[in-house]
mmCIF file of C-alpha atoms in Angstrom:
data_model
loop_
_atom_site.group_PDB
_atom_site.id
_atom_site.type_symbol
_atom_site.label_atom_id
_atom_site.label_comp_id
_atom_site.label_asym_id
_atom_site.label_seq_id
_atom_site.Cartn_x
_atom_site.Cartn_y
_atom_site.Cartn_z
ATOM 1 C CA MET K 1 0.057 0.176 -0.061
ATOM 2 C CA ALA K 2 2.814 2.293 0.726
ATOM 3 C CA ASN K 3 4.458 2.105 -2.672
ATOM 4 C CA ASP K 4 1.031 2.076 -4.412
ATOM 5 C CA ARG K 5 0.081 5.818 -2.226
ATOM 6 C CA ARG K 6 4.013 7.251 -3.052
ATOM 7 C CA SER K 7 2.812 6.559 -6.962
ATOM 8 C CA GLU K 8 0.253 8.618 -6.821
ATOM 9 C CA THR K 9 0.344 11.355 -9.712
ATOM 10 C CA ARG K 10 -0.244 14.909 -9.699
ATOM 11 C CA GLU K 11 -0.269 16.276 -13.688
ATOM 12 C CA GLY K 12 2.178 12.815 -14.551
ATOM 13 C CA ALA K 13 4.300 13.880 -11.975
ATOM 14 C CA HIS K 14 4.930 11.647 -8.901
ATOM 15 C CA VAL K 15 4.037 13.813 -5.924
ATOM 16 C CA LEU K 16 5.805 14.242 -2.357
ATOM 17 C CA ILE K 17 3.254 12.485 -0.260
ATOM 18 C CA ASP K 18 3.417 11.265 3.424
ATOM 19 C CA THR K 19 1.773 8.589 5.319
ATOM 20 C CA TYR K 20 -0.579 10.814 6.485
ATOM 21 C CA GLY K 21 -1.466 11.673 3.577
ATOM 22 C CA ARG K 22 -0.323 15.234 2.669
ATOM 23 C CA VAL K 23 1.229 16.258 -0.308
ATOM 24 C CA ALA K 24 4.063 18.618 -0.484
ATOM 25 C CA THR K 25 3.881 21.413 -3.224
ATOM 26 C CA ASP K 26 6.033 24.488 -1.515
ATOM 27 C CA LEU K 27 9.520 23.920 -1.510
ATOM 28 C CA ARG K 28 11.790 26.064 1.009
ATOM 29 C CA VAL K 29 15.176 26.305 -0.566
ATOM 30 C CA SER K 30 18.059 27.861 1.841
ATOM 31 C CA LEU K 31 20.610 29.367 -0.335
ATOM 32 C CA THR K 32 23.039 30.495 2.615
ATOM 33 C CA ASP K 33 22.938 29.761 6.275
ATOM 34 C CA ARG K 34 24.815 33.567 6.484
ATOM 35 C CA CYS K 35 23.051 36.583 7.851
ATOM 36 C CA ASN K 36 24.122 40.217 8.177
ATOM 37 C CA LEU K 37 22.163 40.320 11.198
ATOM 38 C CA ARG K 38 22.118 38.745 14.559
ATOM 39 C CA CYS K 39 18.750 38.706 15.770
ATOM 40 C CA THR K 40 18.407 37.627 19.296
ATOM 41 C CA TYR K 41 15.838 34.959 18.636
ATOM 42 C CA CYS K 42 18.520 33.354 15.606
ATOM 43 C CA MET K 43 21.990 33.507 16.598
ATOM 44 C CA PRO K 44 24.323 35.003 19.180
ATOM 45 C CA GLU K 45 26.367 38.038 18.959
ATOM 46 C CA GLU K 46 29.216 36.373 17.551
ATOM 47 C CA GLY K 47 27.969 34.461 14.908
ATOM 48 C CA LEU K 48 27.846 30.883 14.037
ATOM 49 C CA GLN K 49 30.731 28.420 12.230
ATOM 50 C CA TRP K 50 29.292 29.062 8.495
ATOM 51 C CA LEU K 51 29.196 26.628 5.823
ATOM 52 C CA ALA K 52 32.486 25.635 4.164
ATOM 53 C CA LYS K 53 31.787 26.708 0.435
ATOM 54 C CA PRO K 54 32.669 23.145 -1.091
ATOM 55 C CA ASP K 55 29.523 21.889 1.281
ATOM 56 C CA LEU K 56 27.371 24.334 -0.184
ATOM 57 C CA LEU K 57 25.113 23.668 -3.658
ATOM 58 C CA THR K 58 26.220 25.432 -6.530
ATOM 59 C CA ASP K 59 23.950 27.584 -8.453
ATOM 60 C CA ASP K 60 23.469 24.885 -11.228
ATOM 61 C CA GLU K 61 22.861 22.307 -8.058
ATOM 62 C CA ILE K 62 20.342 23.937 -7.091
ATOM 63 C CA VAL K 63 18.261 24.901 -10.308
ATOM 64 C CA ARG K 64 18.850 21.173 -11.067
ATOM 65 C CA LEU K 65 16.791 20.286 -7.415
ATOM 66 C CA ILE K 66 14.351 22.994 -8.190
ATOM 67 C CA ASP K 67 13.867 21.701 -12.002
ATOM 68 C CA LEU K 68 13.704 17.781 -10.476
ATOM 69 C CA ALA K 69 11.348 18.469 -7.917
ATOM 70 C CA VAL K 70 9.160 20.844 -10.237
ATOM 71 C CA THR K 71 8.635 18.232 -13.479
ATOM 72 C CA HIS K 72 9.304 14.693 -10.995
ATOM 73 C CA LEU K 73 7.399 15.684 -7.822
ATOM 74 C CA GLY K 74 4.526 17.830 -8.187
ATOM 75 C CA ILE K 75 6.078 21.089 -6.570
ATOM 76 C CA GLU K 76 4.367 24.417 -7.381
ATOM 77 C CA GLU K 77 5.920 26.819 -5.289
ATOM 78 C CA VAL K 78 9.364 27.439 -4.416
ATOM 79 C CA ARG K 79 10.489 30.414 -1.524
ATOM 80 C CA PHE K 80 14.191 31.297 -1.232
ATOM 81 C CA THR K 81 15.266 31.793 2.091
ATOM 82 C CA GLY K 82 18.512 31.579 4.091
ATOM 83 C CA GLY K 83 20.347 32.976 6.733
ATOM 84 C CA GLU K 84 19.988 36.079 4.178
ATOM 85 C CA PRO K 85 19.725 34.749 0.568
ATOM 86 C CA LEU K 86 20.117 38.383 -0.410
ATOM 87 C CA LEU K 87 23.800 37.449 0.369
ATOM 88 C CA ARG K 88 23.913 34.615 -2.283
ATOM 89 C CA PRO K 89 25.854 36.042 -5.118
ATOM 90 C CA GLY K 90 23.934 34.312 -7.997
ATOM 91 C CA LEU K 91 20.435 34.676 -6.584
ATOM 92 C CA VAL K 92 18.842 36.908 -9.669
ATOM 93 C CA GLY K 93 20.529 33.939 -11.882
ATOM 94 C CA ILE K 94 18.784 31.325 -9.823
ATOM 95 C CA VAL K 95 16.010 32.956 -9.989
ATOM 96 C CA GLU K 96 15.620 33.592 -13.536
ATOM 97 C CA ARG K 97 16.638 30.135 -14.356
ATOM 98 C CA VAL K 98 13.806 28.954 -12.167
ATOM 99 C CA ALA K 99 11.082 31.164 -14.136
ATOM 100 C CA ALA K 100 12.223 29.478 -17.592
ATOM 101 C CA LEU K 101 11.251 26.156 -15.854
ATOM 102 C CA GLU K 102 8.087 24.299 -17.508
ATOM 103 C CA PRO K 103 5.827 24.326 -15.464
ATOM 104 C CA ARG K 104 7.105 27.565 -13.961
ATOM 105 C CA PRO K 105 6.749 27.638 -10.361
ATOM 106 C CA GLN K 106 5.288 30.605 -8.118
ATOM 107 C CA MET K 107 8.855 32.597 -6.621
ATOM 108 C CA SER K 108 9.212 34.326 -3.112
ATOM 109 C CA ILE K 109 12.050 34.829 -1.039
ATOM 110 C CA THR K 110 12.029 35.442 2.628
ATOM 111 C CA THR K 111 14.440 38.350 3.576
ATOM 112 C CA ASN K 112 15.379 41.540 6.115
ATOM 113 C CA GLY K 113 15.039 43.591 3.441
ATOM 114 C CA ILE K 114 18.443 44.724 3.821
ATOM 115 C CA GLY K 115 19.602 44.190 0.441
ATOM 116 C CA LEU K 116 16.070 44.951 -1.094
ATOM 117 C CA LYS K 117 16.934 48.754 -2.210
ATOM 118 C CA ARG K 118 19.520 47.868 -4.236
ATOM 119 C CA THR K 119 18.232 44.284 -5.596
ATOM 120 C CA ALA K 120 13.967 44.688 -5.842
ATOM 121 C CA ALA K 121 13.949 45.891 -9.476
ATOM 122 C CA ALA K 122 16.356 43.307 -10.707
ATOM 123 C CA LEU K 123 14.592 40.667 -9.143
ATOM 124 C CA LYS K 124 11.223 41.636 -10.226
ATOM 125 C CA GLN K 125 12.675 41.558 -13.714
ATOM 126 C CA ALA K 126 14.373 38.064 -12.890
ATOM 127 C CA GLY K 127 10.919 36.571 -12.617
ATOM 128 C CA LEU K 128 10.244 36.939 -8.643
ATOM 129 C CA ASP K 129 6.649 37.390 -7.537
ATOM 130 C CA ARG K 130 6.994 38.744 -3.796
ATOM 131 C CA VAL K 131 8.780 39.075 -1.084
ATOM 132 C CA ASN K 132 8.580 38.301 2.933
ATOM 133 C CA VAL K 133 10.598 40.905 4.760
ATOM 134 C CA SER K 134 11.420 40.523 8.734
ATOM 135 C CA LEU K 135 10.905 43.233 10.647
ATOM 136 C CA ASP K 136 9.944 43.208 14.236
ATOM 137 C CA THR K 137 9.934 47.040 15.188
ATOM 138 C CA LEU K 138 8.867 50.336 14.113
ATOM 139 C CA ARG K 139 12.001 51.896 16.652
ATOM 140 C CA PRO K 140 15.078 52.059 15.606
ATOM 141 C CA ASP K 141 16.783 51.360 19.107
ATOM 142 C CA VAL K 142 14.633 48.151 19.579
ATOM 143 C CA PHE K 143 15.469 46.891 16.174
ATOM 144 C CA LYS K 144 19.384 47.920 17.175
ATOM 145 C CA THR K 145 18.845 45.444 20.749
ATOM 146 C CA LEU K 146 17.057 43.060 18.224
ATOM 147 C CA THR K 147 18.851 42.474 15.910
ATOM 148 C CA ARG K 148 22.658 44.094 17.024
ATOM 149 C CA ARG K 149 22.862 46.109 13.774
ATOM 150 C CA ASN K 150 22.040 49.325 13.210
ATOM 151 C CA ARG K 151 20.278 48.840 9.770
ATOM 152 C CA HIS K 152 16.444 50.048 10.747
ATOM 153 C CA GLN K 153 16.344 52.250 7.691
ATOM 154 C CA ASP K 154 17.460 49.885 5.178
ATOM 155 C CA VAL K 155 14.820 47.725 6.113
ATOM 156 C CA LEU K 156 12.121 50.381 5.519
ATOM 157 C CA ASP K 157 14.010 51.416 2.401
ATOM 158 C CA GLY K 158 14.024 47.900 0.949
ATOM 159 C CA LEU K 159 10.435 47.584 2.082
ATOM 160 C CA GLN K 160 9.630 50.365 -0.257
ATOM 161 C CA ALA K 161 11.808 49.420 -3.166
ATOM 162 C CA ALA K 162 9.806 46.078 -3.520
ATOM 163 C CA SER K 163 6.720 47.357 -2.877
ATOM 164 C CA GLU K 164 7.660 50.100 -6.065
ATOM 165 C CA ALA K 165 9.280 47.325 -8.205
ATOM 166 C CA GLY K 166 5.761 44.792 -7.892
ATOM 167 C CA LEU K 167 6.642 42.459 -5.639
ATOM 168 C CA THR K 168 3.514 42.467 -4.246
ATOM 169 C CA PRO K 169 1.884 41.380 -1.999
ATOM 170 C CA VAL K 170 4.556 42.337 0.285
ATOM 171 C CA LYS K 171 4.387 40.570 3.171
ATOM 172 C CA VAL K 172 6.302 41.798 6.925
ATOM 173 C CA ASN K 173 6.674 39.211 9.109
ATOM 174 C CA SER K 174 7.328 40.308 12.959
ATOM 175 C CA VAL K 175 8.121 38.397 16.082
ATOM 176 C CA LEU K 176 7.412 40.251 19.572
ATOM 177 C CA MET K 177 9.772 39.329 22.401
ATOM 178 C CA PRO K 178 8.977 40.259 26.086
ATOM 179 C CA GLY K 179 10.104 43.319 27.357
ATOM 180 C CA LEU K 180 11.515 44.467 23.853
ATOM 181 C CA ASN K 181 8.857 45.044 21.726
ATOM 182 C CA ALA K 182 5.720 43.138 23.033
ATOM 183 C CA ASP K 183 3.786 46.347 23.075
ATOM 184 C CA GLU K 184 3.924 47.293 19.249
ATOM 185 C CA ALA K 185 1.334 45.144 17.654
ATOM 186 C CA PRO K 186 -1.264 47.563 17.513
ATOM 187 C CA ASP K 187 1.140 50.182 16.072
ATOM 188 C CA LEU K 188 2.803 47.860 13.433
ATOM 189 C CA LEU K 189 -0.469 46.900 12.105
ATOM 190 C CA ALA K 190 -1.552 50.581 11.971
ATOM 191 C CA TRP K 191 2.180 51.309 9.746
ATOM 192 C CA ALA K 192 1.358 47.907 7.542
ATOM 193 C CA LEU K 193 -2.164 49.055 6.743
ATOM 194 C CA GLU K 194 -0.602 52.654 5.826
ATOM 195 C CA HIS K 195 1.712 50.981 3.459
ATOM 196 C CA ALA K 196 -0.479 48.598 2.013
ATOM 197 C CA TYR K 197 1.930 45.652 3.300
ATOM 198 C CA GLU K 198 0.198 42.322 4.575
ATOM 199 C CA LEU K 199 1.864 41.560 8.095
ATOM 200 C CA ARG K 200 2.328 38.594 9.895
ATOM 201 C CA PHE K 201 3.000 37.901 13.448
ATOM 202 C CA ILE K 202 5.009 34.770 14.174
ATOM 203 C CA GLU K 203 5.555 33.052 17.723
ATOM 204 C CA GLN K 204 8.974 32.873 18.790
ATOM 205 C CA MET K 205 10.207 29.316 17.507
ATOM 206 C CA PRO K 206 12.668 27.312 19.402
ATOM 207 C CA LEU K 207 15.310 27.513 16.767
ATOM 208 C CA ASP K 208 17.715 30.052 17.874
ATOM 209 C CA ALA K 209 21.538 28.643 18.050
ATOM 210 C CA GLN K 210 21.666 29.100 22.079
ATOM 211 C CA HIS K 211 18.780 27.241 22.716
ATOM 212 C CA GLY K 212 17.745 29.835 25.205
ATOM 213 C CA TRP K 213 14.263 29.408 24.026
ATOM 214 C CA LYS K 214 11.350 29.348 26.743
ATOM 215 C CA ARG K 215 7.765 28.482 26.378
ATOM 216 C CA GLU K 216 7.278 30.437 29.663
ATOM 217 C CA GLY K 217 6.968 34.256 29.150
ATOM 218 C CA MET K 218 6.271 34.003 25.403
ATOM 219 C CA VAL K 219 4.265 36.266 23.937
ATOM 220 C CA THR K 220 1.736 34.380 22.181
ATOM 221 C CA ALA K 221 -1.236 34.389 19.245
ATOM 222 C CA GLN K 222 -3.492 34.846 22.042
ATOM 223 C CA ASP K 223 -1.620 37.828 23.662
ATOM 224 C CA ILE K 224 -1.133 39.229 20.124
ATOM 225 C CA LEU K 225 -4.911 39.115 19.177
ATOM 226 C CA ALA K 226 -5.757 40.663 22.805
ATOM 227 C CA SER K 227 -3.358 43.569 22.083
ATOM 228 C CA LEU K 228 -4.698 44.392 18.166
ATOM 229 C CA ARG K 229 -8.083 44.301 19.897
ATOM 230 C CA THR K 230 -7.548 47.195 21.512
ATOM 231 C CA ARG K 231 -7.456 49.149 18.275
ATOM 232 C CA PHE K 232 -8.810 47.271 15.684
ATOM 233 C CA GLU K 233 -12.012 45.048 15.045
ATOM 234 C CA LEU K 234 -11.213 41.780 13.633
ATOM 235 C CA THR K 235 -13.144 39.495 12.354
ATOM 236 C CA ASP K 236 -11.883 35.565 11.518
ATOM 237 C CA GLU K 237 -11.512 34.852 7.704
ATOM 238 C CA GLY K 238 -12.039 31.374 8.460
ATOM 239 C CA GLU K 239 -10.179 28.023 7.960
ATOM 240 C CA GLY K 240 -12.092 27.771 4.300
ATOM 241 C CA GLU K 241 -9.958 30.786 3.534
ATOM 242 C CA ARG K 242 -6.592 29.325 5.205
ATOM 243 C CA GLY K 243 -6.188 26.006 3.478
ATOM 244 C CA SER K 244 -2.782 25.078 3.775
ATOM 245 C CA ALA K 245 -1.223 28.891 4.672
ATOM 246 C CA PRO K 246 0.359 28.825 8.201
ATOM 247 C CA ALA K 247 -0.945 32.053 8.890
ATOM 248 C CA GLU K 248 -4.488 32.306 10.651
ATOM 249 C CA ARG K 249 -6.177 35.760 8.984
ATOM 250 C CA TRP K 250 -8.385 38.267 10.603
ATOM 251 C CA LEU K 251 -10.029 40.966 8.414
ATOM 252 C CA VAL K 252 -8.943 44.299 9.819
ATOM 253 C CA ASP K 253 -12.165 46.528 10.217
ATOM 254 C CA GLY K 254 -14.279 44.638 8.348
ATOM 255 C CA GLY K 255 -11.481 44.440 5.225
ATOM 256 C CA PRO K 256 -10.284 43.982 2.745
ATOM 257 C CA GLN K 257 -7.219 44.754 4.305
ATOM 258 C CA ARG K 258 -5.964 41.300 6.814
ATOM 259 C CA VAL K 259 -3.295 40.459 9.182
ATOM 260 C CA GLY K 260 -2.200 37.071 10.082
ATOM 261 C CA VAL K 261 -0.781 35.169 12.881
ATOM 262 C CA ILE K 262 1.445 32.312 12.518
ATOM 263 C CA ALA K 263 1.020 30.292 16.178
ATOM 264 C CA SER K 264 3.787 27.659 15.512
ATOM 265 C CA VAL K 265 3.723 26.894 18.689
ATOM 266 C CA THR K 266 0.346 27.187 20.677
ATOM 267 C CA ARG K 267 -1.966 26.782 17.718
ATOM 268 C CA PRO K 268 0.094 24.046 15.202
ATOM 269 C CA PHE K 269 -0.747 23.754 11.571
ATOM 270 C CA CYS K 270 1.058 20.863 11.133
ATOM 271 C CA ALA K 271 -2.201 18.594 9.647
ATOM 272 C CA ALA K 272 -2.098 21.281 6.943
ATOM 273 C CA CYS K 273 1.615 21.332 5.855
ATOM 274 C CA ASP K 274 2.524 20.559 2.666
ATOM 275 C CA ARG K 275 6.197 22.088 2.849
ATOM 276 C CA THR K 276 9.279 20.182 2.141
ATOM 277 C CA ARG K 277 12.588 21.720 2.924
ATOM 278 C CA LEU K 278 16.299 21.559 0.994
ATOM 279 C CA THR K 279 19.342 23.233 3.225
ATOM 280 C CA ALA K 280 21.983 25.235 1.970
ATOM 281 C CA ASP K 281 24.120 22.321 1.864
ATOM 282 C CA GLY K 282 21.575 19.930 0.289
ATOM 283 C CA GLN K 283 20.009 18.203 2.927
ATOM 284 C CA ILE K 284 16.300 17.607 2.837
ATOM 285 C CA ARG K 285 14.305 18.095 5.671
ATOM 286 C CA THR K 286 10.820 17.120 6.518
ATOM 287 C CA CYS K 287 10.216 19.950 9.113
ATOM 288 C CA LEU K 288 11.744 22.759 10.768
ATOM 289 C CA PHE K 289 11.799 21.029 13.637
ATOM 290 C CA ALA K 290 13.133 18.109 12.243
ATOM 291 C CA THR K 291 16.396 16.287 14.107
ATOM 292 C CA GLU K 292 16.691 14.287 10.977
ATOM 293 C CA GLU K 293 18.144 14.930 7.510
ATOM 294 C CA THR K 294 18.299 13.063 4.163
ATOM 295 C CA ASP K 295 21.624 13.681 2.127
ATOM 296 C CA LEU K 296 21.032 14.685 -1.648
ATOM 297 C CA ARG K 297 24.071 16.032 -2.182
ATOM 298 C CA ALA K 298 26.062 13.569 -1.662
ATOM 299 C CA LEU K 299 23.609 11.521 -4.225
ATOM 300 C CA LEU K 300 23.788 14.378 -6.546
ATOM 301 C CA ARG K 301 27.517 14.331 -6.488
ATOM 302 C CA SER K 302 27.704 10.960 -7.392
ATOM 303 C CA GLY K 303 26.375 11.221 -10.341
ATOM 304 C CA ALA K 304 22.983 9.881 -9.674
ATOM 305 C CA SER K 305 20.253 10.269 -12.158
ATOM 306 C CA ASP K 306 17.097 12.621 -11.717
ATOM 307 C CA GLU K 307 14.533 9.788 -10.764
ATOM 308 C CA GLU K 308 17.371 8.166 -8.173
ATOM 309 C CA ILE K 309 17.345 11.339 -6.328
ATOM 310 C CA ALA K 310 13.751 11.957 -6.574
ATOM 311 C CA GLU K 311 13.479 8.828 -5.619
ATOM 312 C CA LEU K 312 15.067 9.339 -2.237
ATOM 313 C CA TRP K 313 13.423 12.732 -1.563
ATOM 314 C CA ARG K 314 10.134 10.704 -1.692
ATOM 315 C CA LYS K 315 10.911 8.525 1.069
ATOM 316 C CA ALA K 316 12.301 11.098 2.965
ATOM 317 C CA MET K 317 9.070 12.733 3.055
ATOM 318 C CA TRP K 318 7.071 9.424 3.402
ATOM 319 C CA GLY K 319 8.360 9.353 6.749
ATOM 320 C CA LYS K 320 7.276 12.929 7.742
ATOM 321 C CA LYS K 321 6.293 12.882 11.270
ATOM 322 C CA ALA K 322 2.742 13.607 11.839
ATOM 323 C CA GLY K 323 3.707 17.323 13.770
ATOM 324 C CA ALA K 324 6.367 19.160 15.202
ATOM 325 C CA GLY K 325 5.644 17.626 19.011
ATOM 326 C CA LEU K 326 6.469 20.973 20.541
ATOM 327 C CA ASP K 327 3.838 19.872 23.179
ATOM 328 C CA ASP K 328 5.188 16.560 23.657
ATOM 329 C CA PRO K 329 7.633 16.663 27.316
ATOM 330 C CA SER K 330 10.403 14.714 24.973
ATOM 331 C CA PHE K 331 10.406 17.432 22.520
ATOM 332 C CA VAL K 332 14.368 18.023 21.276
ATOM 333 C CA GLN K 333 14.933 21.415 20.074
ATOM 334 C CA PRO K 334 17.069 20.954 16.706
ATOM 335 C CA ASP K 335 20.680 20.852 16.960
ATOM 336 C CA ARG K 336 20.807 23.495 13.691
ATOM 337 C CA PRO K 337 20.064 26.896 14.054
ATOM 338 C CA MET K 338 16.885 28.452 12.167
ATOM 339 C CA SER K 339 19.934 30.078 9.843
ATOM 340 C CA ALA K 340 21.008 26.699 8.448
ATOM 341 C CA ILE K 341 17.614 25.152 8.185
ATOM 342 C CA GLY K 342 16.231 28.089 6.401
ATOM 343 C CA GLY K 343 12.958 29.605 7.876
#
């Protein structure tokens, strides 16, 4: 029965199905583990031991694996992540080559926005569809405390450049931290509405390199919604509109603009997950919180055929667990931090 289910097709391509019937159509591709910020919830101030260049997938290897995923495995959407993906020298060329694939996947990027002012137009021309930009605060001093860098204005300029280039809808991801920016939810939403950005709050997840995450005191989805409702009327958009998207969304003051909350910790959405993840060094991860990986790089560099690589990818996803297990007392935080995994 397992082999029968793995052989199901979508428009002639084998799909990445798991034992719970979930089909992965969304590929997250980490292009680098490096970052030009040092966010407190991600990595220590001194940074991390970066991957050696020979361990990273080359541009050609990345494009080949994405091509394989699209043509052999039913992938419909590709999200480029990092670290900070704009630090990848060949990014524009990778986007252009993926845009030429048949069928063409939807393409987006998750970035801290610092390099967007100089790259937004080129990325749009190459074929990128939209961007997700991380910005946790409207206060430059708080930004400096959170990221250990004085680059707040660069992010704001990057957001404007993305909007002007047509990389829309421009989505803004915000993480609220106790004692730093936990009071900013209403101000962030008012600002996002003013600029026509789609704001999404994300609960802090246990993916920091320091393993300092604590559930106690975490700013939860419930806290965020209560704060937003002190200034705005929120109407639940409903599960029917959400689909497999990680964000629960609410219409703001009757709409049409919306705000989202990704409650990975307190309201996990694992049952509808449609994602598969490729790290910058060519490992398949079935979940952000997975403690195991499957090495595609070694197979790729050994001269394996596309079908051999695709079959290993299928087997990896077939073993995907039911959920992240954050509420399980036996939960173990992954050794690899978010910068290596790709958010």
